[in-house]
Every structure is written in C-alpha cells, then in structure tokens.
mmCIF file of C-alpha atoms in Angstrom:
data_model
loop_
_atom_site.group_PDB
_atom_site.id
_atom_site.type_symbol
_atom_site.label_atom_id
_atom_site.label_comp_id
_atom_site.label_asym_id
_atom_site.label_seq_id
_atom_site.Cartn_x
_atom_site.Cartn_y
_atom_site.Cartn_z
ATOM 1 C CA UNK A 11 130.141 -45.841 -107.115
ATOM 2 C CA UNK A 12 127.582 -44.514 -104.370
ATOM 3 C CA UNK A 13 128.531 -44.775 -100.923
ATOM 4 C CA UNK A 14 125.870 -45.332 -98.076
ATOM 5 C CA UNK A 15 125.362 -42.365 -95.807
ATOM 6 C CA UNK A 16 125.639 -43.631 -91.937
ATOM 7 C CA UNK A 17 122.635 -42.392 -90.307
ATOM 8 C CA UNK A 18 120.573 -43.399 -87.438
ATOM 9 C CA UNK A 19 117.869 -43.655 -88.589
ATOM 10 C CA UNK A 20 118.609 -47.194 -90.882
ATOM 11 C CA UNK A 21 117.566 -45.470 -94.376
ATOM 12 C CA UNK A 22 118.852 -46.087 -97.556
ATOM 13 C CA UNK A 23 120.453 -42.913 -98.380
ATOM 14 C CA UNK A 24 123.944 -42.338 -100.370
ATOM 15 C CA UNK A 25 126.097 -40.098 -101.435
ATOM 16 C CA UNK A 26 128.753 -39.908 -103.901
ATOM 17 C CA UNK A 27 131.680 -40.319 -101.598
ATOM 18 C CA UNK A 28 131.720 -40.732 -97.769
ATOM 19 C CA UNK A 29 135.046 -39.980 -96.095
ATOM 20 C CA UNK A 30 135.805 -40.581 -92.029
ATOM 21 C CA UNK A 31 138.295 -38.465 -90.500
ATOM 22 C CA UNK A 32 140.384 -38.084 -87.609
ATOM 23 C CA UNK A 33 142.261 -35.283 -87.862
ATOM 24 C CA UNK A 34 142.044 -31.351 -88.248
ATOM 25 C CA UNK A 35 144.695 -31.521 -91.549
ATOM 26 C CA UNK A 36 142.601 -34.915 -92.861
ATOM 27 C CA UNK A 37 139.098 -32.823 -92.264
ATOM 28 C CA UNK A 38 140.768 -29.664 -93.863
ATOM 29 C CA UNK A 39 141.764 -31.927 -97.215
ATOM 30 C CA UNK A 40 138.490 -33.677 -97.712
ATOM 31 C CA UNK A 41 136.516 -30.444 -97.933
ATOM 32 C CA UNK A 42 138.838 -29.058 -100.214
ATOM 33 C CA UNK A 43 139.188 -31.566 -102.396
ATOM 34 C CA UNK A 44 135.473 -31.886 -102.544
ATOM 35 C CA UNK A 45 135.288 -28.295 -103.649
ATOM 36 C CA UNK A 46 138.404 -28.419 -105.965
ATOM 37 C CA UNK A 47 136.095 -31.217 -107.840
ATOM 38 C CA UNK A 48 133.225 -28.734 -107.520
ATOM 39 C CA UNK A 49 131.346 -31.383 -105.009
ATOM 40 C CA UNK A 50 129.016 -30.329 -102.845
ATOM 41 C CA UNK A 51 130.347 -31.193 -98.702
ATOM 42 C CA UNK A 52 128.614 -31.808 -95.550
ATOM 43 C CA UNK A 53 130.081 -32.312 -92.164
ATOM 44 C CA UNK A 54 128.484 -34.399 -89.588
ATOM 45 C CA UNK A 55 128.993 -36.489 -86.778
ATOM 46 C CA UNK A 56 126.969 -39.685 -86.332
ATOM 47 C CA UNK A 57 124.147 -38.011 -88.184
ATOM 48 C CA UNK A 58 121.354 -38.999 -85.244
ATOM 49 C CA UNK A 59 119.985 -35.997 -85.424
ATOM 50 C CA UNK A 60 119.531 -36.023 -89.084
ATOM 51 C CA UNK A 61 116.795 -36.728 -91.948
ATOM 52 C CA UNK A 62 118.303 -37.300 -95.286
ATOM 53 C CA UNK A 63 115.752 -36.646 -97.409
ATOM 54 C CA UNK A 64 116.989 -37.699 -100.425
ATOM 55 C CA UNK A 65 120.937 -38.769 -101.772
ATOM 56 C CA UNK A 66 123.230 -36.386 -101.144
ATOM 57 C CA UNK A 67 124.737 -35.560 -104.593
ATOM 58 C CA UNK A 68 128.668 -35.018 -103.147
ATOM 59 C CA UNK A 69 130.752 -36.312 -100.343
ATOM 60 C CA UNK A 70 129.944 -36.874 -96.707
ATOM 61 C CA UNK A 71 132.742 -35.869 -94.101
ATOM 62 C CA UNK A 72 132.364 -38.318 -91.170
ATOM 63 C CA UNK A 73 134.108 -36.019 -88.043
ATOM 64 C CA UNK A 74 136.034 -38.357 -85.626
ATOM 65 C CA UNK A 75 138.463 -35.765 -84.240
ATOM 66 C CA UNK A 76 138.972 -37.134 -80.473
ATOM 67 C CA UNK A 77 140.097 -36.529 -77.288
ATOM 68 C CA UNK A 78 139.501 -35.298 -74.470
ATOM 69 C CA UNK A 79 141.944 -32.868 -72.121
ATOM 70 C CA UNK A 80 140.975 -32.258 -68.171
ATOM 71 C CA UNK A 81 142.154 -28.995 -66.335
ATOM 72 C CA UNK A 82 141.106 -27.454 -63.452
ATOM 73 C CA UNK A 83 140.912 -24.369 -61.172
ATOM 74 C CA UNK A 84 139.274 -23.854 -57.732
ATOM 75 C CA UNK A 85 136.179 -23.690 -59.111
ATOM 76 C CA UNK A 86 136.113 -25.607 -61.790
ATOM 77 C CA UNK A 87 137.233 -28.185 -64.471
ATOM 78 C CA UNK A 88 137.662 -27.393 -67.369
ATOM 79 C CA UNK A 89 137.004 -30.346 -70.399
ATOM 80 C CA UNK A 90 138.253 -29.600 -73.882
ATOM 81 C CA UNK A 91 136.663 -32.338 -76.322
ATOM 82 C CA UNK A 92 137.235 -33.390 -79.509
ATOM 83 C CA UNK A 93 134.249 -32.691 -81.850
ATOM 84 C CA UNK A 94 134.329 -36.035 -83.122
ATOM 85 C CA UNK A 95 134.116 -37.855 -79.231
ATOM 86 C CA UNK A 96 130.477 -39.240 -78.901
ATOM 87 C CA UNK A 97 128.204 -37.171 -76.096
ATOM 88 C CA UNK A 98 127.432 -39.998 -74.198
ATOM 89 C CA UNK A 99 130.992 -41.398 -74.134
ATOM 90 C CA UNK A 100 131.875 -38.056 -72.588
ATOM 91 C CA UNK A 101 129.694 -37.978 -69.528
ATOM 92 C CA UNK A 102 130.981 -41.462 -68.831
ATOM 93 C CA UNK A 103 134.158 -39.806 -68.577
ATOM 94 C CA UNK A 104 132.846 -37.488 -66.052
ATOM 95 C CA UNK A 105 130.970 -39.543 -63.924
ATOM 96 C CA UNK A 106 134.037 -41.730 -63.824
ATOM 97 C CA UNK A 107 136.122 -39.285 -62.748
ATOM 98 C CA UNK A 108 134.117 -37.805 -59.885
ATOM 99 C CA UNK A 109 133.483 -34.566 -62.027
ATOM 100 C CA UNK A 110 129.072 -33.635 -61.668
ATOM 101 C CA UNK A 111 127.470 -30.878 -64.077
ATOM 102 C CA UNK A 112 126.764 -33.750 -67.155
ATOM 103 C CA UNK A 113 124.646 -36.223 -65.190
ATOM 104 C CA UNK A 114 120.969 -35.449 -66.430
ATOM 105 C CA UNK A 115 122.462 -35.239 -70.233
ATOM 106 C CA UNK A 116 123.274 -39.317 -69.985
ATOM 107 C CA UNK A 117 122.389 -41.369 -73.277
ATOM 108 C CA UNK A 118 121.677 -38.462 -75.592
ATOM 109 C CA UNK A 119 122.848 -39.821 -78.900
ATOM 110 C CA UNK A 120 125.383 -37.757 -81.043
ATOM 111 C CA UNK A 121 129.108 -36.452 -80.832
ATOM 112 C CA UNK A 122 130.060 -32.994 -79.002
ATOM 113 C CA UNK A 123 130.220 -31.244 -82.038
ATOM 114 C CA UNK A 124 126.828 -31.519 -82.911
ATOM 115 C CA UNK A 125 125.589 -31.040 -79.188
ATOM 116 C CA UNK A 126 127.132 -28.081 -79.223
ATOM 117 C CA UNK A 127 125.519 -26.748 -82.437
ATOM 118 C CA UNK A 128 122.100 -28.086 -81.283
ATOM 119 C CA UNK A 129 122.389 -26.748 -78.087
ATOM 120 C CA UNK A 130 121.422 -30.353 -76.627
ATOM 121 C CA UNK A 131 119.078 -30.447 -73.599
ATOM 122 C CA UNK A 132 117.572 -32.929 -70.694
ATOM 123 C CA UNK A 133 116.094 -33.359 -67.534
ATOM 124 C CA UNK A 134 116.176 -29.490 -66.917
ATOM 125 C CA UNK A 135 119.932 -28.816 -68.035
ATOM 126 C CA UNK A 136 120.925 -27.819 -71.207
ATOM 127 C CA UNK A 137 124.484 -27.764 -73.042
ATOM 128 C CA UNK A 138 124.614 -23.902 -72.810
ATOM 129 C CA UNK A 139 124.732 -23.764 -68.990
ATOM 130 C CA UNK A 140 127.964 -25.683 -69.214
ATOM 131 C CA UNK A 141 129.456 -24.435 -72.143
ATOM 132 C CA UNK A 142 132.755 -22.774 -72.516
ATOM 133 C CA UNK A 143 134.745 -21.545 -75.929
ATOM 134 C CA UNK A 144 134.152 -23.415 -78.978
ATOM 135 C CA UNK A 145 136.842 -23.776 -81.600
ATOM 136 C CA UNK A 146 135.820 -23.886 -85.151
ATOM 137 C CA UNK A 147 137.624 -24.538 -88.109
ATOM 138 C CA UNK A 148 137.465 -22.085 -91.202
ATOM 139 C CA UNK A 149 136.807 -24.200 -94.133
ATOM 140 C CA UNK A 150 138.179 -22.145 -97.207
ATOM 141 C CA UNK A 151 141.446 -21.049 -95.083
ATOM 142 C CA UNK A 152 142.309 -23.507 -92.745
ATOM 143 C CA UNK A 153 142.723 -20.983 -89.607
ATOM 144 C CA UNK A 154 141.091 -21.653 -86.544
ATOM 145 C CA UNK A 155 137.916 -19.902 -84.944
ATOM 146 C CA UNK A 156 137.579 -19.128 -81.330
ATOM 147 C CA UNK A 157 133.916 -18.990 -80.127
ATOM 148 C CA UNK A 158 133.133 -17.383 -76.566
ATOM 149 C CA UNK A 159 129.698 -16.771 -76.990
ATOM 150 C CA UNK A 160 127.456 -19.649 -78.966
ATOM 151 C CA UNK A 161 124.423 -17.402 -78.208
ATOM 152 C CA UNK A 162 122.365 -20.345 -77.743
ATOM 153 C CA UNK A 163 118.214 -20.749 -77.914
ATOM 154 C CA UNK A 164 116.209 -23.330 -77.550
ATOM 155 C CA UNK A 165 118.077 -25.946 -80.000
ATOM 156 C CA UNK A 166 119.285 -23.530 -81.471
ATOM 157 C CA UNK A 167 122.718 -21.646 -81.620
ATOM 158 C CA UNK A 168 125.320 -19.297 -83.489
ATOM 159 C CA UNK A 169 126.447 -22.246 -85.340
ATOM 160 C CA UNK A 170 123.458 -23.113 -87.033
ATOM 161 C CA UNK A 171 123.738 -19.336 -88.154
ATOM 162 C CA UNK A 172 126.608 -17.050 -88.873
ATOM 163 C CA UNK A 173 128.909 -20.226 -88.761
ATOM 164 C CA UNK A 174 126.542 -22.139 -90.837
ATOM 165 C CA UNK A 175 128.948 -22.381 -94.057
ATOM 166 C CA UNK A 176 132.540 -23.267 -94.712
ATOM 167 C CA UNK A 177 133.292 -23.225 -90.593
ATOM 168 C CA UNK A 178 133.424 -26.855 -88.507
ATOM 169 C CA UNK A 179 133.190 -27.597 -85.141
ATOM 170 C CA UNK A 180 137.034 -29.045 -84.132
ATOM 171 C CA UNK A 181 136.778 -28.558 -80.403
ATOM 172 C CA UNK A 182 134.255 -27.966 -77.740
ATOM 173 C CA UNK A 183 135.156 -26.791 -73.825
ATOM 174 C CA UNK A 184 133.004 -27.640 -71.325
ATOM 175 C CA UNK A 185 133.049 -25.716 -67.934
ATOM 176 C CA UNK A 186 132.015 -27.609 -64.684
ATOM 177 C CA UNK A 187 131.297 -25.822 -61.812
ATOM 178 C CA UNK A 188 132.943 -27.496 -58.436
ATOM 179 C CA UNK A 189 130.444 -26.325 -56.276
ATOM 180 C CA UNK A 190 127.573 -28.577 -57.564
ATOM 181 C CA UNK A 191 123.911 -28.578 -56.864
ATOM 182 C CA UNK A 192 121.625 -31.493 -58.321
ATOM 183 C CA UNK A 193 118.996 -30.524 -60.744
ATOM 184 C CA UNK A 194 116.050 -32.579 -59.868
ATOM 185 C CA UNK A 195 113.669 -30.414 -61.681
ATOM 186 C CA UNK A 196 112.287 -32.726 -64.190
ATOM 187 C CA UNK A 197 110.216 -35.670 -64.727
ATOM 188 C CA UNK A 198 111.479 -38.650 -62.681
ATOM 189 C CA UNK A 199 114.222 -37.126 -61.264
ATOM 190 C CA UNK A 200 111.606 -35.454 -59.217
ATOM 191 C CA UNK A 201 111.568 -38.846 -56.928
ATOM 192 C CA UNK A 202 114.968 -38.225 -56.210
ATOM 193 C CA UNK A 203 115.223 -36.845 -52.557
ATOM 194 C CA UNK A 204 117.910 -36.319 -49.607
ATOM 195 C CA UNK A 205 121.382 -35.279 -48.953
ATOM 196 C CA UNK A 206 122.731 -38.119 -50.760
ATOM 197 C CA UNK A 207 121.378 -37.513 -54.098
ATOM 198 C CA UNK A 208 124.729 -38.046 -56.432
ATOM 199 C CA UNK A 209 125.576 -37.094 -59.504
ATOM 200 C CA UNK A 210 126.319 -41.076 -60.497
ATOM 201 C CA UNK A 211 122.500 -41.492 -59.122
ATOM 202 C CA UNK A 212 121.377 -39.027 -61.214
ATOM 203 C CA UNK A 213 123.278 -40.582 -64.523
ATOM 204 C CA UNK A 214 121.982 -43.938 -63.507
ATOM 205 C CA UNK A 215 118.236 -42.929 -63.272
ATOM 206 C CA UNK A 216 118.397 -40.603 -66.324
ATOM 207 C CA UNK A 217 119.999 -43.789 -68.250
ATOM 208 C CA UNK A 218 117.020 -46.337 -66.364
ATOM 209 C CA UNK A 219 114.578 -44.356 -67.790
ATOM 210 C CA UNK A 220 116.132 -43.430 -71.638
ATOM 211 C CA UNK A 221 116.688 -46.821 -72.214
ATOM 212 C CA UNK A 222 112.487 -47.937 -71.104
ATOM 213 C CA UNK A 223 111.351 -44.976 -72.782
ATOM 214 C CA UNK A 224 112.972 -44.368 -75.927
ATOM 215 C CA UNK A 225 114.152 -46.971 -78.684
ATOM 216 C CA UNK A 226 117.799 -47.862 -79.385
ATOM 217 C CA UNK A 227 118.655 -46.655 -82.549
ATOM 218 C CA UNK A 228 120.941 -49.781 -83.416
ATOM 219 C CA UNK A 229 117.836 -51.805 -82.663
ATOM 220 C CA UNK A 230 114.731 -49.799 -84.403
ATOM 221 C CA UNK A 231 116.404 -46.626 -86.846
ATOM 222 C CA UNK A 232 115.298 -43.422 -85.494
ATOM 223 C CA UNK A 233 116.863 -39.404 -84.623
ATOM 224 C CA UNK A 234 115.606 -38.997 -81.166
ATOM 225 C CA UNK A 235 112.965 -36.468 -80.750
ATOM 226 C CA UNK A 236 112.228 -35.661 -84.193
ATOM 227 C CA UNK A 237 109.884 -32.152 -82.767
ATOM 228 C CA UNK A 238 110.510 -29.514 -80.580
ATOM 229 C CA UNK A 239 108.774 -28.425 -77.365
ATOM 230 C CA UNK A 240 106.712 -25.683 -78.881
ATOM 231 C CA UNK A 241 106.464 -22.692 -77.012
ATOM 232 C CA UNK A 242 103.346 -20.436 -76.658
ATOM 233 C CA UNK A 243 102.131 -17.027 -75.099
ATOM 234 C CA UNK A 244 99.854 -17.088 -71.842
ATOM 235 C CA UNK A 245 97.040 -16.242 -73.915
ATOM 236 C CA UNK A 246 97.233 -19.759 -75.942
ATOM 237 C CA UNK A 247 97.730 -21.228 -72.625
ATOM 238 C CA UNK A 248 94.756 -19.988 -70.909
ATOM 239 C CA UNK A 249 92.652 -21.186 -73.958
ATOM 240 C CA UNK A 250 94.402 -24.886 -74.032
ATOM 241 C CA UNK A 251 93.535 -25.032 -70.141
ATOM 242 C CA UNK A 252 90.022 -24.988 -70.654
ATOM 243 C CA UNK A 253 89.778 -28.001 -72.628
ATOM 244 C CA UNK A 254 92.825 -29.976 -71.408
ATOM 245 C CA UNK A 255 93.695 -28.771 -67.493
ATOM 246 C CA UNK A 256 96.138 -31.544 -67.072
ATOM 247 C CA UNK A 257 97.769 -30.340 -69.775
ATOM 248 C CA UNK A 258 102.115 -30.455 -69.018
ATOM 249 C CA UNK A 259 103.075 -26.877 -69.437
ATOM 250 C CA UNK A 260 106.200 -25.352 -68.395
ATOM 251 C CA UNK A 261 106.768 -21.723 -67.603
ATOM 252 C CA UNK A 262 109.781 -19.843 -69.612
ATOM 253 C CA UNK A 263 111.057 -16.414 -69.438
ATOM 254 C CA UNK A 264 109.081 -13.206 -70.507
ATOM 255 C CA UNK A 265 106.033 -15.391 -70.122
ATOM 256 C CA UNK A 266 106.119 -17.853 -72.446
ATOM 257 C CA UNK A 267 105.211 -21.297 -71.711
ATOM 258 C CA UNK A 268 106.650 -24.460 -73.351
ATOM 259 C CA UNK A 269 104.262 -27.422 -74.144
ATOM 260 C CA UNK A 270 105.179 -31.445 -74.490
ATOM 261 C CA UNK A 271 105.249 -32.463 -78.253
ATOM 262 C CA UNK A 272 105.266 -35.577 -77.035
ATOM 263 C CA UNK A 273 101.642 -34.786 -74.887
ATOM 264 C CA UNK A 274 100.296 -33.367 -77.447
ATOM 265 C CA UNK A 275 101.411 -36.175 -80.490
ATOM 266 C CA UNK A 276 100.041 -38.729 -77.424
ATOM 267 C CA UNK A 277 96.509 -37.016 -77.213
ATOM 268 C CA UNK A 278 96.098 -36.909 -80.828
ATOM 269 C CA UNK A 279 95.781 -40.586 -80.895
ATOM 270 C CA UNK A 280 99.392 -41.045 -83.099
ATOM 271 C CA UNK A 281 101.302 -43.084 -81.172
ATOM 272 C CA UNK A 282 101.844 -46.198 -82.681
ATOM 273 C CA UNK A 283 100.510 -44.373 -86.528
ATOM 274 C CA UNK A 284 102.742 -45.678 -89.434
ATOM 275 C CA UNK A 285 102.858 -44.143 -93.021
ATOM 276 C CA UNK A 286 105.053 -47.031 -95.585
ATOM 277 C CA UNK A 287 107.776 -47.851 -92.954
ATOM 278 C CA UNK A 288 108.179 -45.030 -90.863
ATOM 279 C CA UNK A 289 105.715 -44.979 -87.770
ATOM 280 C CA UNK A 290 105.496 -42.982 -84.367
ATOM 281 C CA UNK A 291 107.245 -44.919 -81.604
ATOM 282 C CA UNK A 292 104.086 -46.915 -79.154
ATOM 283 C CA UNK A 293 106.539 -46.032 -76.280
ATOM 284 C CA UNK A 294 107.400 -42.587 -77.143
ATOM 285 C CA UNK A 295 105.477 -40.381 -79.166
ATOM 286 C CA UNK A 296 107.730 -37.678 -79.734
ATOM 287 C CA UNK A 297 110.121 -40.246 -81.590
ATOM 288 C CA UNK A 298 109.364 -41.450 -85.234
ATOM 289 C CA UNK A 299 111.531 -44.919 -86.224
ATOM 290 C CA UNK A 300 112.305 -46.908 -88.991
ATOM 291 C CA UNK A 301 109.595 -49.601 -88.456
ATOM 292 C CA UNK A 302 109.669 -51.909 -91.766
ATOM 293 C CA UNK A 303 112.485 -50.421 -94.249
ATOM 294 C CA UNK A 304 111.067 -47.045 -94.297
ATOM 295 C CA UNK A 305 112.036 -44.690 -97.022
ATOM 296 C CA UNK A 306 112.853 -40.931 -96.614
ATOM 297 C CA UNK A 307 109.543 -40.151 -97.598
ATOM 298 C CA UNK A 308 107.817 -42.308 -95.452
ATOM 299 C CA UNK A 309 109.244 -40.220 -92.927
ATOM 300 C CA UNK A 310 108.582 -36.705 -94.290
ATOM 301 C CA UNK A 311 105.098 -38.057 -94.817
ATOM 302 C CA UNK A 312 104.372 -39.029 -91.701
ATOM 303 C CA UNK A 313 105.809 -36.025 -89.916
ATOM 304 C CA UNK A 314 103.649 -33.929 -92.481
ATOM 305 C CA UNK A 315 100.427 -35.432 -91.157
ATOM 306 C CA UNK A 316 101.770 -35.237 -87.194
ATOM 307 C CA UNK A 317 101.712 -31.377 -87.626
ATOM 308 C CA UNK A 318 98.427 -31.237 -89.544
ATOM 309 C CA UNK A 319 96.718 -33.491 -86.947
ATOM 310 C CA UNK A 320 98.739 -31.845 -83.769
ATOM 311 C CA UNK A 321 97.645 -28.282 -85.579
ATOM 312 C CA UNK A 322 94.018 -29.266 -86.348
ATOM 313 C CA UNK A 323 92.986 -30.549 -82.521
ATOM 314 C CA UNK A 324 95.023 -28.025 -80.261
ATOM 315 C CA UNK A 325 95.954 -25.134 -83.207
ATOM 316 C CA UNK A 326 99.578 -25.680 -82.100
ATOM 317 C CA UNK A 327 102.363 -25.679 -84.532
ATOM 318 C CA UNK A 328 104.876 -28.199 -83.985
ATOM 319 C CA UNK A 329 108.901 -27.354 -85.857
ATOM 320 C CA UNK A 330 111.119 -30.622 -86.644
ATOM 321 C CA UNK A 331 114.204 -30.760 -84.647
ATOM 322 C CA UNK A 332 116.709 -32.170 -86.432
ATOM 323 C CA UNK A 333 118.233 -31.042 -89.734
ATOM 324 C CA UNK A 334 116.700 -32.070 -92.737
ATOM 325 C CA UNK A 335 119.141 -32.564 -95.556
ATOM 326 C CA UNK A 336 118.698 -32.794 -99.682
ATOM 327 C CA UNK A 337 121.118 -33.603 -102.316
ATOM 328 C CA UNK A 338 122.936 -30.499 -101.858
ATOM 329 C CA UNK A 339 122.882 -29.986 -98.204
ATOM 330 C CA UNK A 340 120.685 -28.742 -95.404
ATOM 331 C CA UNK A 341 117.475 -27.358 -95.879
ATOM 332 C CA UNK A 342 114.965 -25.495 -93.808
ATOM 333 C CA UNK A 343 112.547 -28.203 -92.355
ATOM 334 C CA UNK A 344 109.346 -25.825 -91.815
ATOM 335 C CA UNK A 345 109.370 -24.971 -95.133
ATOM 336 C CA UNK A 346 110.242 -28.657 -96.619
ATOM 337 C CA UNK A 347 107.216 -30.005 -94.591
ATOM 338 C CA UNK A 348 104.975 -27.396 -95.828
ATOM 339 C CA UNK A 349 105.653 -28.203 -99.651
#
C-alpha cells in the first residue's frame, strides 16, 4: 500500500513506505532496512523546499531528531540543534531567551537540517555566518561525522556535495556572537533606525512582512522561493541598466552582481500566470503554489515557461532552488527543466 509523501507544497505524491523518526538508532534502522530490501531511501525534513516530481518508488525517512542544548562562553553561545527541530521554532527559542544573531531568518519554513544543507538566507544574513560544526551521520556504518567547514555558496553547501549519499544531517551548532550588531541591510528593515533597534524588533518586522508577502503553506501548497537570485558579471549589468535603470541589483564579491528573481518574474508580466493547478503567487512572484489541485507537472510546466519567458525578455537564466526529486531520488533541476 502507497503512503502519501508530506510535502508543502499539497501534491499528491507517494511513496512506497514513509517512516517518521526520532532518534539517531530509529534513523540508522530505517535506512538499512530500506537497503536490506533493496529500496531506494531519502531523508528529509518537512520537505518545503522540495518538488516531487513524480512517486518516489521506496521509503521516505521523515527526520524528527530534536532538541536543542545552550552553552556559552564570553563571547558567545553556543546552540547545538537537533536536525529534526523546525528553523523557525528555533529562533523563537532565541529571541526568547535574549540570545540576537537569528532575528532576520524569522518564518523561513523547514527544519535545521535542511537549513543547514541549503545554506538558508534572509534579510542580508545567511546560515553560514552563524554556523558552527555539523554532525552527520554515516549511513552504511552508523559512525558519526564531524563537519567544521560546510564550505557554503549561495544555497549551496558541502552537503549537497561530497556528503550527498549515505551521510544525514543529526546535529547542527549554531554560533552566536555576544557582541551583536543589527543587520538592517535589506528591504524593510531599512526603516528600522536608532539605538534601540532590537533583535525582538527585528524578528517581529521580518515576521510582519513574511506573513503579507508570502503565502502560508498550510493555507495555499507551495516551497518558498522556488528560483534563485541569479547572479551576473558587470558587463550583463551595464547592458540590463540601459533598458531597466531601476532595476534591484546587488553588488557581490569579485564583481558580480546578484539580480531579484522575483523583479524580474514581476516585469515579465507572470505574476498571477497558472499552468493546470500550479500558478505564480499575485503577491509574490518568486513563489509558485498549489492553486486548484495542481499536479507535479503542472508545476514543472510552469517553472519551464518562467525561465523561457524570464530568458527571452532580459537573456537571464534563472536555476530552481529547491531539490527536485524522481522515483529514485534527487535529481539535477537545470537539467530536468531543460528536458
């Protein structure tokens, strides 16, 4: 009997066996008894950040490993998290406890594990500038994995790379600094002036403005921001500036320049565009939801013509980013879109 996959995005997706656990031992024996039965396994969290894009023709691991564990030094405290613990649950915990560094990261959907993976990002901060070890579990022994360095990108990280197969994520430590400064550096948060700009202020404006923006996944299925920021050279810049000077572009390192997907989904006339079931969000463009029982192809469909249309009036390529997954596991999204 097929099992439905959990996934926020509200489609109709199943696989042959889902499992939730809670526990490093329970985690261990699914896998392996999933590959004693010569069953294809994938690990995920609360799969928001996920397309299946067809049935998944094994067993789905549902991480709940919990907890969280508070030390600190004179300069710092020092979180170690459960992989299973939801994001947003966590900076609760921080903001309750007095503890700044997670404030512009409020209401991003997901568990730690996956953040960490994803290298999640908001409102200027990102998970790498507060990341410490990460502790990973080696599948086809059962021996533990210490992480230092997650050598983390732009959504992007070690763990969607050499730790891709047989590892999961079992623990993630997150380092606060003490001496705290408030990063005001983005969109609204820009309004924010004074000496008594808190970190609770900051978590309560970044939550105002998620929750009027972007849709609530129990309410209307979707992933989040289903596309990257792209990032282009000077040279596309310069040419993009002529036609479009108001253009939102954001300088990065070694001169490259990161545009709004959102902007440039939003100028393309797309917001609101529906393919089956699946349409862009009217609020925000960068988000595609689960509008009138989409299917998985409704959604791979739609996305498909959001690149061709994005690529044909600004020649800018926009990359998924969340994880598309077939029957047998994860796939690589460029090339899925392009087929």
């Amino acid at each position: 009997m097929r099992q439905n996959i959990p996934n926020t995005f509200g489609l109709d997706v199943y696989a042959k066996q889902v499992i939730t656990v809670d526990s490093v031992q329970a985690l261990l024996c699914a896998w392996q008894e999933a590959q004693a039965a010569n069953l294809p396994a994938l690990i995920i969290g609360e799969a928001s950040n996920s397309l299946f894009v067809s049935d998944f023709a094994g067993v789905i691991i549902v991480n709940r490993i919990g907890g969280i564990s508070l030390q600190e030094t004179e300069s710092e405290w020092i979180l170690e998290v459960g992989a299973g613990e939801k994001w947003h649950h966590v900076v609760e915990y921080t903001i309750q406890n007095q503890i700044p560094g997670l404030e512009n990261l409020a209401l991003i959907p997901g568990c730690i594990g996956s953040a960490a993976i994803q290298n999640i990002g908001a409102y200027g901060v990102e998970l790498k500038q507060v990341a410490g070890k990460v502790t990973l579990l080696e599948l086809t022994t059962g021996k533990k994995v210490t992480v230092t360095d997650g050598e983390y990108g732009y959504r992007d990280s070690i763990f969607k790379h050499k730790f891709v197969k047989n590892y999961a994520v079992i623990s993630v430590e997150l380092r606060l600094a003490k001496k705290w400064r408030p990063n005001l550096s983005y969109g609204e948060l820009k309004n924010l002036e004074g000496d008594n700009v808190t970190s609770r202020l900051i978590y309560e404006t970044v939550t105002k403005v998620r929750r009027s923006k972007l849709p609530d996944p129990t309410m209307l299925g979707n992933a989040g921001s289903f596309f990257k920021n792209p990032v282009v050279c000077r040279e596309d810049v310069d040419r993009l500036l002529v036609d479009y000077p108001d253009m939102p572009i954001y300088h990065q390192k070694d001169d490259q320049y990161k545009l709004s997907a959102g902007w440039l989904i939003d100028q393309s006339g797309l917001k609101g565009y529906q393919i089956g079931g699946a349409a862009v969000d009217q609020k925000h463009a960068l988000v595609l939801v689960n509008k009138d029982n989409a299917t998985s192809q409704d959604v791979v469909n739609l996305a498909r013509y959001i690149c061709a249309t994005v690529n044909q009036k600004f020649s800018v390529k926009l990359s998924p980013e969340i994880r598309f997954i077939d029957k047998l596991g994860e796939v690589d999204a460029d090339k899925f879109l392009k087929e």
